[in-house]
Coordinates of C-alpha atoms in Angstrom, one line a residue:
M2 CA -13.1 1.4 11.9
E3 CA -14.5 3.4 9.0
Y4 CA -14.7 2.3 5.4
R5 CA -14.4 4.0 2.0
R6 CA -15.5 3.1 -1.6
L7 CA -12.7 2.0 -3.7
G8 CA -12.9 4.1 -6.8
D9 CA -15.7 3.1 -9.2
S10 CA -15.8 -0.4 -7.7
D11 CA -18.4 -1.9 -5.3
L12 CA -15.7 -2.7 -2.8
H13 CA -15.6 -0.8 0.5
T14 CA -12.2 -0.8 2.1
S15 CA -11.3 -0.2 5.7
E16 CA -9.4 3.1 6.1
I17 CA -6.5 1.2 7.5
S18 CA -5.3 -2.0 5.6
L19 CA -2.7 -4.7 6.3
G20 CA 0.3 -5.0 4.0
S21 CA 3.0 -7.7 3.8
W22 CA 5.9 -6.0 2.1
L23 CA 9.1 -7.1 3.8
T24 CA 7.3 -8.7 6.7
Y25 CA 5.2 -11.8 6.2
G26 CA 7.1 -14.6 4.7
G27 CA 10.2 -12.5 5.2
G28 CA 11.3 -10.5 8.3
V29 CA 8.5 -11.6 10.6
E30 CA 8.1 -15.0 12.0
R31 CA 4.9 -16.9 11.1
E32 CA 3.4 -17.0 14.6
Q33 CA 3.7 -13.1 14.9
A34 CA 2.3 -12.8 11.3
E35 CA -0.6 -14.9 12.0
A36 CA -1.3 -12.8 15.2
C37 CA -1.1 -9.6 13.3
V38 CA -3.7 -10.8 10.7
Q39 CA -5.9 -12.0 13.5
K40 CA -5.7 -8.7 15.2
A41 CA -6.4 -6.9 11.9
F42 CA -9.6 -8.7 11.6
E43 CA -10.6 -8.0 15.2
V44 CA -10.2 -4.3 14.8
G45 CA -12.2 -4.1 11.6
V46 CA -9.5 -4.2 8.8
N47 CA -11.0 -5.9 5.8
F48 CA -8.3 -5.2 3.2
I49 CA -5.2 -7.3 2.9
D50 CA -2.4 -6.3 0.4
T51 CA 0.4 -8.5 -1.0
A52 CA 2.3 -9.2 -4.1
N53 CA 3.9 -12.2 -5.8
V54 CA 7.4 -10.9 -5.4
Y55 CA 7.1 -10.4 -1.5
G56 CA 9.5 -13.2 -0.3
R57 CA 9.3 -14.5 -3.9
G58 CA 5.9 -16.1 -3.2
K59 CA 6.4 -16.7 0.5
A60 CA 4.1 -13.8 1.7
E61 CA 1.3 -15.0 -0.6
T62 CA 1.8 -18.7 0.6
L63 CA 1.7 -17.6 4.3
L64 CA -1.5 -15.4 3.8
G65 CA -3.1 -18.3 1.8
E66 CA -2.6 -20.5 5.0
V67 CA -3.7 -18.0 7.4
L68 CA -6.7 -16.9 5.6
S69 CA -7.8 -20.4 4.5
G70 CA -10.3 -20.8 7.3
R71 CA -12.0 -17.5 6.8
E72 CA -15.1 -16.8 4.8
R73 CA -13.8 -15.5 1.5
S74 CA -16.3 -12.8 1.2
S75 CA -15.5 -11.4 4.6
Y76 CA -12.2 -9.7 3.4
I77 CA -10.7 -8.0 0.4
L78 CA -7.6 -9.4 -1.0
A79 CA -5.2 -7.7 -3.3
T80 CA -1.9 -8.8 -5.0
K81 CA 0.3 -7.6 -7.7
L82 CA 2.7 -8.7 -10.5
Y83 CA 5.7 -7.1 -12.5
F84 CA 8.9 -7.7 -10.6
P85 CA 11.2 -10.8 -11.4
M86 CA 10.0 -14.0 -10.0
S87 CA 12.8 -15.9 -11.8
N88 CA 15.4 -15.3 -14.5
T89 CA 12.7 -15.3 -17.1
D90 CA 9.4 -14.4 -15.4
R91 CA 8.9 -10.7 -15.0
G92 CA 6.8 -7.9 -16.6
L93 CA 3.4 -7.3 -17.8
S94 CA 3.1 -9.3 -20.9
R95 CA 0.0 -11.3 -21.7
E96 CA 2.0 -14.5 -21.0
Q97 CA 3.1 -13.2 -17.6
V98 CA -0.2 -11.8 -16.6
L99 CA -2.0 -15.1 -17.3
K100 CA 0.7 -17.2 -15.8
Q101 CA 1.4 -15.1 -12.5
I102 CA -2.5 -14.7 -11.6
D103 CA -2.8 -18.5 -11.7
L104 CA 0.4 -18.9 -9.5
S105 CA -0.7 -16.3 -7.1
L106 CA -4.2 -17.8 -6.7
E107 CA -2.6 -21.2 -6.0
R108 CA -0.4 -19.7 -3.2
L109 CA -3.3 -17.8 -1.9
R110 CA -5.6 -20.8 -1.8
T111 CA -8.4 -18.7 -3.5
D112 CA -10.3 -18.8 -6.8
Y113 CA -10.1 -15.0 -7.2
V114 CA -8.5 -11.9 -5.8
D115 CA -10.6 -8.8 -5.4
L116 CA -7.8 -6.4 -6.8
Y117 CA -5.0 -7.4 -9.2
Q118 CA -2.4 -4.7 -9.5
C119 CA 0.5 -3.8 -11.9
H120 CA 3.4 -3.4 -9.5
R121 CA 5.0 -1.0 -11.8
Y122 CA 4.8 0.1 -15.5
D123 CA 6.3 -2.3 -18.1
D124 CA 7.9 -0.1 -20.9
Q125 CA 9.0 -3.4 -22.6
T126 CA 5.4 -4.5 -23.3
P127 CA 2.7 -2.6 -25.3
L128 CA 0.2 -1.1 -23.0
E129 CA -2.6 -2.6 -25.2
E130 CA -1.3 -6.2 -24.5
T131 CA -1.1 -5.6 -20.8
M132 CA -4.6 -4.1 -20.6
E133 CA -6.2 -6.8 -22.8
A134 CA -4.5 -9.5 -20.6
L135 CA -5.9 -8.0 -17.4
T136 CA -9.2 -7.8 -19.0
E137 CA -9.1 -11.4 -19.7
V138 CA -8.3 -12.1 -16.0
V139 CA -11.2 -10.1 -14.9
R140 CA -13.6 -11.6 -17.4
A141 CA -12.4 -15.2 -16.5
G142 CA -13.5 -14.4 -12.8
K143 CA -9.9 -14.6 -11.5
A144 CA -9.9 -10.8 -10.3
R145 CA -12.8 -8.6 -9.7
Y146 CA -11.0 -5.3 -10.3
I147 CA -7.6 -4.0 -11.5
G148 CA -5.1 -1.5 -10.2
F149 CA -1.6 -0.2 -10.6
S150 CA 1.3 1.0 -8.4
E151 CA 3.6 4.0 -9.1
W152 CA 2.4 4.8 -12.7
S153 CA 3.0 8.3 -14.1
A154 CA 0.0 10.5 -15.0
E155 CA 0.8 10.0 -18.8
Q156 CA 0.7 6.1 -18.3
I157 CA -2.6 6.3 -16.4
Q158 CA -4.2 8.4 -19.0
A159 CA -3.0 6.2 -21.9
A160 CA -4.6 3.3 -20.2
L161 CA -7.8 5.1 -19.6
D162 CA -8.1 6.1 -23.2
L163 CA -7.9 2.4 -24.5
P164 CA -11.3 1.2 -25.7
G165 CA -12.9 -2.1 -24.7
V166 CA -10.7 -2.9 -21.7
E167 CA -11.4 -3.1 -18.0
K168 CA -10.9 0.2 -16.2
F169 CA -8.5 0.7 -13.3
V170 CA -10.2 1.4 -9.8
S171 CA -7.1 1.8 -7.7
S172 CA -3.6 3.5 -7.6
Q173 CA -1.0 2.5 -5.0
P174 CA 1.6 5.3 -4.6
Q175 CA 3.9 6.0 -1.8
Y176 CA 2.4 8.8 0.2
S177 CA 3.0 10.4 3.6
L178 CA 3.5 13.6 5.5
L179 CA 7.2 13.3 4.3
W180 CA 6.4 12.2 0.7
R181 CA 3.8 14.2 -1.1
K182 CA 4.7 13.7 -4.8
P183 CA 1.4 12.2 -5.9
E184 CA -0.6 15.3 -4.9
R185 CA 0.6 17.1 -7.9
E186 CA -0.7 15.1 -10.8
I187 CA -1.8 11.6 -9.7
F188 CA -4.5 12.6 -7.2
P189 CA -6.4 15.1 -9.4
L190 CA -6.2 12.7 -12.5
C191 CA -7.4 9.7 -10.5
A192 CA -10.2 11.7 -8.7
R193 CA -11.6 12.7 -12.0
N194 CA -11.7 9.1 -13.4
G195 CA -13.0 7.1 -10.4
I196 CA -9.7 5.7 -9.2
S197 CA -8.9 5.8 -5.6
Q198 CA -5.5 5.7 -3.8
I199 CA -4.4 2.8 -1.6
V200 CA -1.2 4.4 -0.2
W201 CA 1.9 2.6 0.9
S202 CA 4.5 3.6 3.5
P203 CA 2.1 6.2 5.1
L204 CA 4.4 6.0 8.3
A205 CA 7.5 6.6 6.1
Q206 CA 8.9 3.1 6.9
G207 CA 8.1 3.6 10.5
V208 CA 10.0 6.9 10.9
L209 CA 6.6 8.7 11.5
T210 CA 6.0 6.5 14.6
G211 CA 8.6 8.5 16.3
K212 CA 10.6 5.5 17.4
Y213 CA 13.8 6.7 15.8
R214 CA 15.3 9.7 17.7
P215 CA 18.1 11.9 16.3
D216 CA 20.6 11.2 19.0
D217 CA 19.9 7.5 19.8
P218 CA 20.7 4.4 17.9
P219 CA 17.7 2.6 16.3
P220 CA 15.7 0.6 18.9
A221 CA 16.5 -3.1 19.0
G222 CA 14.2 -5.1 16.9
S223 CA 13.0 -2.2 14.8
R224 CA 12.9 -2.3 11.0
A225 CA 16.1 -0.1 10.7
T226 CA 18.1 -2.9 12.5
S227 CA 16.8 -5.6 10.3
A228 CA 18.7 -6.9 7.4
A229 CA 15.5 -8.2 5.8
M230 CA 13.5 -5.0 6.3
G231 CA 15.7 -2.0 6.7
G232 CA 17.1 -1.6 3.2
F233 CA 14.7 1.1 2.1
M234 CA 14.9 3.6 5.0
D235 CA 17.9 5.8 4.2
R236 CA 16.0 8.8 2.8
F237 CA 13.9 9.1 5.9
T238 CA 16.6 8.6 8.6
S239 CA 18.8 11.6 7.9
R240 CA 19.3 13.9 11.0
P241 CA 17.2 16.8 9.5
V242 CA 14.3 14.4 8.9
L243 CA 14.5 12.9 12.4
E244 CA 14.7 16.4 14.0
A245 CA 11.5 17.4 12.0
V246 CA 9.8 14.4 13.2
E247 CA 10.7 15.4 16.8
R248 CA 8.9 18.7 16.2
L249 CA 6.0 16.9 14.7
R250 CA 5.7 14.8 17.9
A251 CA 4.8 18.0 19.8
V252 CA 2.0 18.9 17.3
A253 CA 0.6 15.5 17.9
E254 CA 0.7 15.9 21.6
E255 CA -0.9 19.2 21.4
A256 CA -3.8 17.6 19.3
G257 CA -4.2 14.8 21.9
L258 CA -2.8 12.3 19.4
T259 CA 0.0 9.8 19.1
L260 CA 2.4 10.5 16.3
P261 CA 1.3 7.5 14.3
Q262 CA -2.4 8.6 14.6
L263 CA -1.5 12.0 13.4
A264 CA 0.4 10.7 10.4
L265 CA -2.2 8.3 9.3
A266 CA -5.1 10.7 9.9
W267 CA -3.1 13.2 7.8
V268 CA -3.0 10.7 4.9
L269 CA -6.7 9.9 5.3
R270 CA -7.7 13.6 5.2
E271 CA -7.3 13.3 1.4
P272 CA -10.7 12.3 0.1
N273 CA -9.1 10.3 -2.9
V274 CA -7.3 8.0 -0.4
A275 CA -9.5 4.9 0.2
S276 CA -7.0 3.2 2.5
A277 CA -3.6 3.6 4.1
I278 CA -1.5 0.4 4.1
V279 CA 0.4 -0.3 7.3
G280 CA 3.0 -3.0 7.8
A281 CA 3.2 -4.6 11.3
S282 CA 5.4 -7.1 13.0
R283 CA 3.3 -7.2 16.3
P284 CA -0.5 -7.2 16.8
E285 CA -0.4 -4.2 19.1
Q286 CA 1.1 -2.1 16.2
V287 CA -2.1 -3.3 14.1
E288 CA -4.4 -2.1 16.8
A289 CA -2.6 1.2 17.4
N290 CA -2.6 2.0 13.7
A291 CA -6.3 1.1 13.4
S292 CA -7.3 3.7 16.0
A293 CA -6.4 6.4 13.5
S294 CA -9.5 5.6 11.4
G295 CA -12.2 8.4 11.8
I296 CA -9.9 11.0 13.2
T297 CA -10.4 14.4 11.7
L298 CA -7.5 16.9 12.0
S299 CA -8.2 20.6 12.6
E300 CA -6.8 23.3 10.2
D301 CA -4.6 24.5 13.1
T302 CA -3.1 21.0 13.5
L303 CA -2.5 20.6 9.7
R304 CA -0.9 24.0 9.6
A305 CA 1.3 23.2 12.5
A306 CA 2.4 19.9 11.0
D307 CA 3.6 21.7 7.8
E308 CA 5.5 24.2 9.8
A309 CA 7.1 21.5 12.0
L310 CA 8.3 19.5 8.9
G311 CA 9.4 22.5 6.8
D312 CA 11.7 21.8 3.9
V313 CA 12.3 18.1 4.6
V314 CA 9.0 17.2 2.8
V315 CA 9.5 15.7 -0.7
R316 CA 7.0 17.3 -3.0

């Protein structure tokens, strides 16, 4: 496993990190979730990402239990807030920031998180109020650094322009061979301002593993067959996309790689990306994904990947 510095922070994250969206505390049984976390540490993953809304607190609670026996300084822990936790609890107001960090810390069984992230932008709360509240959290020692997920370039710049508040060190966008929107504005702006990317869905909800074939039903036990985990896959499971992924499989084989290795190494070719978040329901998936760290793709492979995917890429 190789490691990269997270923005202007002093955190060095593993190139592959472990996420918990739709899985831990939700679609994956506890025993399997615990095995995945154990395997992550064995293969050098040091970054664990979660959010208060994952399982409405269940993911944080499970991770708090699983991580409780580990030396706290041996891993980087990140969580988020914004989405509804009840009929009245949502958003990024000062009240919610201060309330939700305490609830997250209680569930995670820790005194602090390394990274506290705004899960989306809150256009119902003045940005100044949100940034001042996040600054309070950092200066109280409850979070070491702050980040955001899926903010626009204009929103990011507005936060950077505010005086006297803590500065963001991370951005968490969706990014993969099939979804490249952040390349246009987000990556350049963040690179200029000491903000790294921690990307989610680098395997496009598992489609870039190659497990879904154009002429076959989804494999039993896969995310696409799960009511708890399969609700966000439609954009990646159309026939043109699956046929393009079949062409990409040949590119990976020509390079001596598995399809997941190619997809993850492609994401990590971007210097502004500090880590790629992978979900896993089995420990062998964690190990396979971790093997992508340190792989350098040739120009020929990069070009062939683009040709294979053609116009199914969202830019």
